[in-house]
Short mmCIF file of N, CA, C and O in Angstrom, two decimals:
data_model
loop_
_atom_site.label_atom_id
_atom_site.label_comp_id
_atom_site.label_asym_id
_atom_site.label_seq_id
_atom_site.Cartn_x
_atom_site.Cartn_y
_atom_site.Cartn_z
N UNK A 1 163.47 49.28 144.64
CA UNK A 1 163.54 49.95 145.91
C UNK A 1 163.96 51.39 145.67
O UNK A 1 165.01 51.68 145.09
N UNK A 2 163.07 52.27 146.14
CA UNK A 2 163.36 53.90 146.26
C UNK A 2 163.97 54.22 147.86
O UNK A 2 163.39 54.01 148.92
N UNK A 3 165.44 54.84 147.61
CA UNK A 3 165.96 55.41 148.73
C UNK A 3 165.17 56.89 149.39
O UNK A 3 165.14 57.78 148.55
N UNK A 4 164.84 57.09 150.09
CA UNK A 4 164.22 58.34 150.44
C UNK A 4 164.73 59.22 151.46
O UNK A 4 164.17 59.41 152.54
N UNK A 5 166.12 59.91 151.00
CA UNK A 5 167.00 60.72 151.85
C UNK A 5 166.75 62.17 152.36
O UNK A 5 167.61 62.89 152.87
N UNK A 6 165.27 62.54 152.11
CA UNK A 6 165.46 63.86 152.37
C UNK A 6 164.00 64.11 152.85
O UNK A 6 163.21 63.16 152.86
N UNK A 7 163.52 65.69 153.36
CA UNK A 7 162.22 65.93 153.86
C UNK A 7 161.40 65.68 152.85
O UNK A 7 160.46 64.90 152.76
N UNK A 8 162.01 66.68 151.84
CA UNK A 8 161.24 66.68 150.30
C UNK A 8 160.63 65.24 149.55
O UNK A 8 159.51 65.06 149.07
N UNK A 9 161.90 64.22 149.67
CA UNK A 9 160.97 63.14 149.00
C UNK A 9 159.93 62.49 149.86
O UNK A 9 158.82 62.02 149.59
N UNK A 10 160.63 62.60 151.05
CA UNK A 10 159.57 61.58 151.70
C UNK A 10 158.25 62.61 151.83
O UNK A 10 157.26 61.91 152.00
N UNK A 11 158.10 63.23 151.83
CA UNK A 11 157.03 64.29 151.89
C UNK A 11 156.14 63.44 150.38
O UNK A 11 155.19 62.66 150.39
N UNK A 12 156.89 63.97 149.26
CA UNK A 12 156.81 63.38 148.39
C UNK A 12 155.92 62.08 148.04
O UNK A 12 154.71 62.08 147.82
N UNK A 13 156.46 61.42 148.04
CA UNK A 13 156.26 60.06 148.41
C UNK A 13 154.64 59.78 149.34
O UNK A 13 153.59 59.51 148.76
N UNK A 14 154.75 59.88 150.52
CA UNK A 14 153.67 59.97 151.27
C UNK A 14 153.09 60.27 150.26
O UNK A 14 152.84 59.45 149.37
N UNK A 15 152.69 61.77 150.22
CA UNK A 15 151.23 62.26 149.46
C UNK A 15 150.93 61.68 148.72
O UNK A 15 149.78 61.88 148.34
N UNK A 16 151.94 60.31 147.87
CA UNK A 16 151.64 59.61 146.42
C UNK A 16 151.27 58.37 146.74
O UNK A 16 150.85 57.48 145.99
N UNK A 17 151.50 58.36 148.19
CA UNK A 17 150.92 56.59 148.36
C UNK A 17 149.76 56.33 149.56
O UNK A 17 148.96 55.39 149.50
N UNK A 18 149.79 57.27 150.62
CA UNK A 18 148.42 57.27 151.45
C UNK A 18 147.39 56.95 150.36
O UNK A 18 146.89 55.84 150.18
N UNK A 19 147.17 57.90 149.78
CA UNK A 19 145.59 57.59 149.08
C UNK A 19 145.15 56.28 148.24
O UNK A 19 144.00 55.92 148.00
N UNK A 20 146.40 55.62 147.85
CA UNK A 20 146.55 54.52 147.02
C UNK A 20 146.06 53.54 148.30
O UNK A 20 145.19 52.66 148.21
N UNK A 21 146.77 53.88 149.45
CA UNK A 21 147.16 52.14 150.01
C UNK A 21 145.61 51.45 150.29
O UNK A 21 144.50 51.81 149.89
N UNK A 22 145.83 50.84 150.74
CA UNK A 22 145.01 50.04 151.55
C UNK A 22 144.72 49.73 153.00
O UNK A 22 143.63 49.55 153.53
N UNK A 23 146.12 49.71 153.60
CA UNK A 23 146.75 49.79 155.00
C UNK A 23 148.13 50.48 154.95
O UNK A 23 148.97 50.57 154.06
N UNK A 24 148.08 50.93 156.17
CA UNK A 24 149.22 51.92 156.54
C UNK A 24 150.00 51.21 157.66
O UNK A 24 149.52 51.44 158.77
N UNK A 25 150.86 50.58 157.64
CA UNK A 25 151.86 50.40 158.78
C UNK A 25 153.36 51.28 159.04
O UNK A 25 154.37 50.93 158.42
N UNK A 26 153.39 52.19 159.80
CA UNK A 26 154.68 52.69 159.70
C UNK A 26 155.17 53.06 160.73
O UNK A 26 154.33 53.24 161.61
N UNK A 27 156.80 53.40 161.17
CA UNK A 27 157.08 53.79 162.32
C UNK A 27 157.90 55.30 161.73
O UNK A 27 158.41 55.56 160.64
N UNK A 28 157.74 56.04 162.88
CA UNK A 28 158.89 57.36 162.70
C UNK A 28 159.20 57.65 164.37
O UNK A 28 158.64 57.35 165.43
N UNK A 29 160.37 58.40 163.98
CA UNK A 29 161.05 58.70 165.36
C UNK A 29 160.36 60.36 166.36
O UNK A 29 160.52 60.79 167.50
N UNK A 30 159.36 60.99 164.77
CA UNK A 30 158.57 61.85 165.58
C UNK A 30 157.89 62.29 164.86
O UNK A 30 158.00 61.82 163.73
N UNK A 31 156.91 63.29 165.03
CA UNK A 31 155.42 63.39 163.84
C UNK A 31 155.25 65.04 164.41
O UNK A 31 155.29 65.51 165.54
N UNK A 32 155.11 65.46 163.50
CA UNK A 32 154.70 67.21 163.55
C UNK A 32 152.93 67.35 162.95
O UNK A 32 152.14 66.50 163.36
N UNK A 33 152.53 68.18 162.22
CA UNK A 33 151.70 68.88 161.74
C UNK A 33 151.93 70.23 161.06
O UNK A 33 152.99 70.84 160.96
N UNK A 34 150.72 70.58 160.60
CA UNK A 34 150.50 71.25 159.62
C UNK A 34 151.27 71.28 158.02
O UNK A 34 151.52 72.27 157.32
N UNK A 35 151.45 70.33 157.85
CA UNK A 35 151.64 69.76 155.86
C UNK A 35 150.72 69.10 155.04
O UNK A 35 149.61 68.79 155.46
N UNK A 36 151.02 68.91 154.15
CA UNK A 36 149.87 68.21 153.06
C UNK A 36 150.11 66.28 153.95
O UNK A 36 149.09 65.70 154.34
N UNK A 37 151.17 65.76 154.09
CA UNK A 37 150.73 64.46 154.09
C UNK A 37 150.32 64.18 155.92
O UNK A 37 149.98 63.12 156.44
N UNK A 38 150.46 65.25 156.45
CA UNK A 38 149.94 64.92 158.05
C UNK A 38 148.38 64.98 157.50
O UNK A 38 147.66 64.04 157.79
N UNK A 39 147.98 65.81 156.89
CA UNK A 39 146.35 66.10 156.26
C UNK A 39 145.62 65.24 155.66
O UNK A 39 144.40 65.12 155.57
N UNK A 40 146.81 64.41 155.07
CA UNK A 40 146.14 63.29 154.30
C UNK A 40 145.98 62.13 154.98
O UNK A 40 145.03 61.39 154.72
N UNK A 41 147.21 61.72 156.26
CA UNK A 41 147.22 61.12 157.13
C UNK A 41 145.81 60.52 157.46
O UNK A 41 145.28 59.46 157.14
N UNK A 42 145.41 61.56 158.20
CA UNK A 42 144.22 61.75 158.90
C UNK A 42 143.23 62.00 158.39
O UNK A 42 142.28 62.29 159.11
N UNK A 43 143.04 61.99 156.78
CA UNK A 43 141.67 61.84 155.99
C UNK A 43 141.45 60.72 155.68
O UNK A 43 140.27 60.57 155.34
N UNK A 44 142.38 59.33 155.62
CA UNK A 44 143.10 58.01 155.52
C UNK A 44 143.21 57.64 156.78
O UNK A 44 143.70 56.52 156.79
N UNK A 45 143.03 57.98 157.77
CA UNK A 45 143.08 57.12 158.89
C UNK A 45 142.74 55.84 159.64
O UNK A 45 143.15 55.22 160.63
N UNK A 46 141.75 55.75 158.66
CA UNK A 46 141.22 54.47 158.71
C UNK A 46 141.69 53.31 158.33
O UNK A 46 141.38 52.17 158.68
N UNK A 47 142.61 53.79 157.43
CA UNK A 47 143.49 52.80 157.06
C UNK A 47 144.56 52.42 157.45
O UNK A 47 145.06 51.40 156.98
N UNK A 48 145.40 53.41 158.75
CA UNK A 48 146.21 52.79 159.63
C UNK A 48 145.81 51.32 160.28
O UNK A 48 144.65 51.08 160.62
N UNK A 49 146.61 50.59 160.40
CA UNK A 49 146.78 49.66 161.26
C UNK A 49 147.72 49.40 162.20
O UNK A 49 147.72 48.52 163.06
N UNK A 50 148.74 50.45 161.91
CA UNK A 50 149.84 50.18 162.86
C UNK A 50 150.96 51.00 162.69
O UNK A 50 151.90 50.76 161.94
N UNK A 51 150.74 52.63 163.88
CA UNK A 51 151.88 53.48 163.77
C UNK A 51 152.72 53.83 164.76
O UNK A 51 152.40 54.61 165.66
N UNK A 52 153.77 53.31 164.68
CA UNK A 52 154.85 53.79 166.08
C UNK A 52 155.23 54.99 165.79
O UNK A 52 155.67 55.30 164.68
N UNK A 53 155.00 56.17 167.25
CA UNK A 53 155.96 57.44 166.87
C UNK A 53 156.59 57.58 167.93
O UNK A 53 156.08 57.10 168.95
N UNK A 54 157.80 58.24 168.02
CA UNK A 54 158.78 58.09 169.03
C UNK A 54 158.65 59.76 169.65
O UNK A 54 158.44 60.66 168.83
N UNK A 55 158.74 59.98 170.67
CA UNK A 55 158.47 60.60 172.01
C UNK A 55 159.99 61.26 172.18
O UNK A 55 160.05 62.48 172.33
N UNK A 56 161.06 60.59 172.17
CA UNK A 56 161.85 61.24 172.76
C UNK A 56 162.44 62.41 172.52
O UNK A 56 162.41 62.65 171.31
N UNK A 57 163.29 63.76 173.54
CA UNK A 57 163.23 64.78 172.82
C UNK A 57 162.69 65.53 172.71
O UNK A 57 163.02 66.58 172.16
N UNK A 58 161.20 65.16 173.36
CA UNK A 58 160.03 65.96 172.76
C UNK A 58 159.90 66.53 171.66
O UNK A 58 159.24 67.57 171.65
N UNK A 59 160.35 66.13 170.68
CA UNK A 59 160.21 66.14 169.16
C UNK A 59 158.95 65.80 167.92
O UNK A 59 159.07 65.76 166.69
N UNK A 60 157.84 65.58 168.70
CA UNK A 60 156.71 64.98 168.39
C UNK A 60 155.80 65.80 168.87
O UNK A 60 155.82 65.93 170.09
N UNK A 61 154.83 66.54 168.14
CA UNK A 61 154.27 67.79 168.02
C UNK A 61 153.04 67.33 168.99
O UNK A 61 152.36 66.32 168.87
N UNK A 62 152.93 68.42 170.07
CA UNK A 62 151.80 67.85 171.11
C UNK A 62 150.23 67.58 170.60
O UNK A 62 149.52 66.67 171.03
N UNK A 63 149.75 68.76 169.38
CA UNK A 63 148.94 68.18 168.58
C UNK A 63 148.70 67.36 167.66
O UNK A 63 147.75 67.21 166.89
N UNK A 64 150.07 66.62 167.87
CA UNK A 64 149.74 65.04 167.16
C UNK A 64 149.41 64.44 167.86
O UNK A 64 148.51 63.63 167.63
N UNK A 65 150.04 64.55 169.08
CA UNK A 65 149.88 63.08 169.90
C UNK A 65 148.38 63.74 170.57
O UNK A 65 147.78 62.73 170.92
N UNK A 66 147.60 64.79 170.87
CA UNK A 66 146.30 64.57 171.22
C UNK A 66 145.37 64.13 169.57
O UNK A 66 144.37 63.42 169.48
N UNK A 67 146.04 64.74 168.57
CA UNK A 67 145.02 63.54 167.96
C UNK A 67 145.13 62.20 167.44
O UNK A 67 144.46 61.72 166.53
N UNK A 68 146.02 61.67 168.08
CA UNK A 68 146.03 60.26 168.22
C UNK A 68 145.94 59.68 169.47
O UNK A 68 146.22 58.48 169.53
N UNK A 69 145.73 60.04 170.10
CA UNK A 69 145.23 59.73 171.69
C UNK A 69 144.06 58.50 171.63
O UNK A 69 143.99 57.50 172.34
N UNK A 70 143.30 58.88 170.71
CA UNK A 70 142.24 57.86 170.50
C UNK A 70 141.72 56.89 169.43
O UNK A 70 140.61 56.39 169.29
N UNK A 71 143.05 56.77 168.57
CA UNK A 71 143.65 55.93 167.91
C UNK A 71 144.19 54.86 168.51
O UNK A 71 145.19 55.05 169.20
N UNK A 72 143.62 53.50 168.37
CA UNK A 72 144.30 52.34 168.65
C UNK A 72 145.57 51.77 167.98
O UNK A 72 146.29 50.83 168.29
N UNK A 73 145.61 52.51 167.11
CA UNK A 73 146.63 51.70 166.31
C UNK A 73 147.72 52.65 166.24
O UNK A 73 148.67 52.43 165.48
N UNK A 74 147.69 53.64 166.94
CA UNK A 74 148.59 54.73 167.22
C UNK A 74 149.15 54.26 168.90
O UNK A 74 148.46 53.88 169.85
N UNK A 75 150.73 54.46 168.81
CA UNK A 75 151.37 53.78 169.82
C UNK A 75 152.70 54.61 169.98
O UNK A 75 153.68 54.27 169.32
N UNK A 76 152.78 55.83 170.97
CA UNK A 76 154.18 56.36 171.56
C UNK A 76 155.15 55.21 171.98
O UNK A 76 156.25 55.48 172.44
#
């Protein structure tokens, strides 16, 4: 098990395992844009099956949530 305490690793991380996976299930408490693993996100999207992002705060970048608007497996 890898602890992942900071922007940097998890940044990290992501970019090293989107392209690997197979399926993507994950939750976060809010989602921005413009970085390498929001980019990769969404070149891999197909391979979501199941992403909670949290709303509150308004902390969740409005051009995320219009491009997941039409994502099923994308869920505020």
């Amino acid at each position: 098990m890898q602890i992942l305490s900071n922007a940097s690793s998890i940044h990290h991380c992501l970019k090293k395992i989107i392209p690997k996976a197979t399926a993507i299930e994950a939750a976060a408490a809010w989602a921005s844009i413009g970085f390498d693993a929001y980019d990769l996100l969404f070149k891999h999207k197909r391979k979501i099956r199941r992403f909670i992002v949290g709303m509150h705060f308004h902390q969740t970048h409005p051009d995320f949530i219009e491009a997941c608007l039409s994502e099923k497996a994308v869920k505020f």
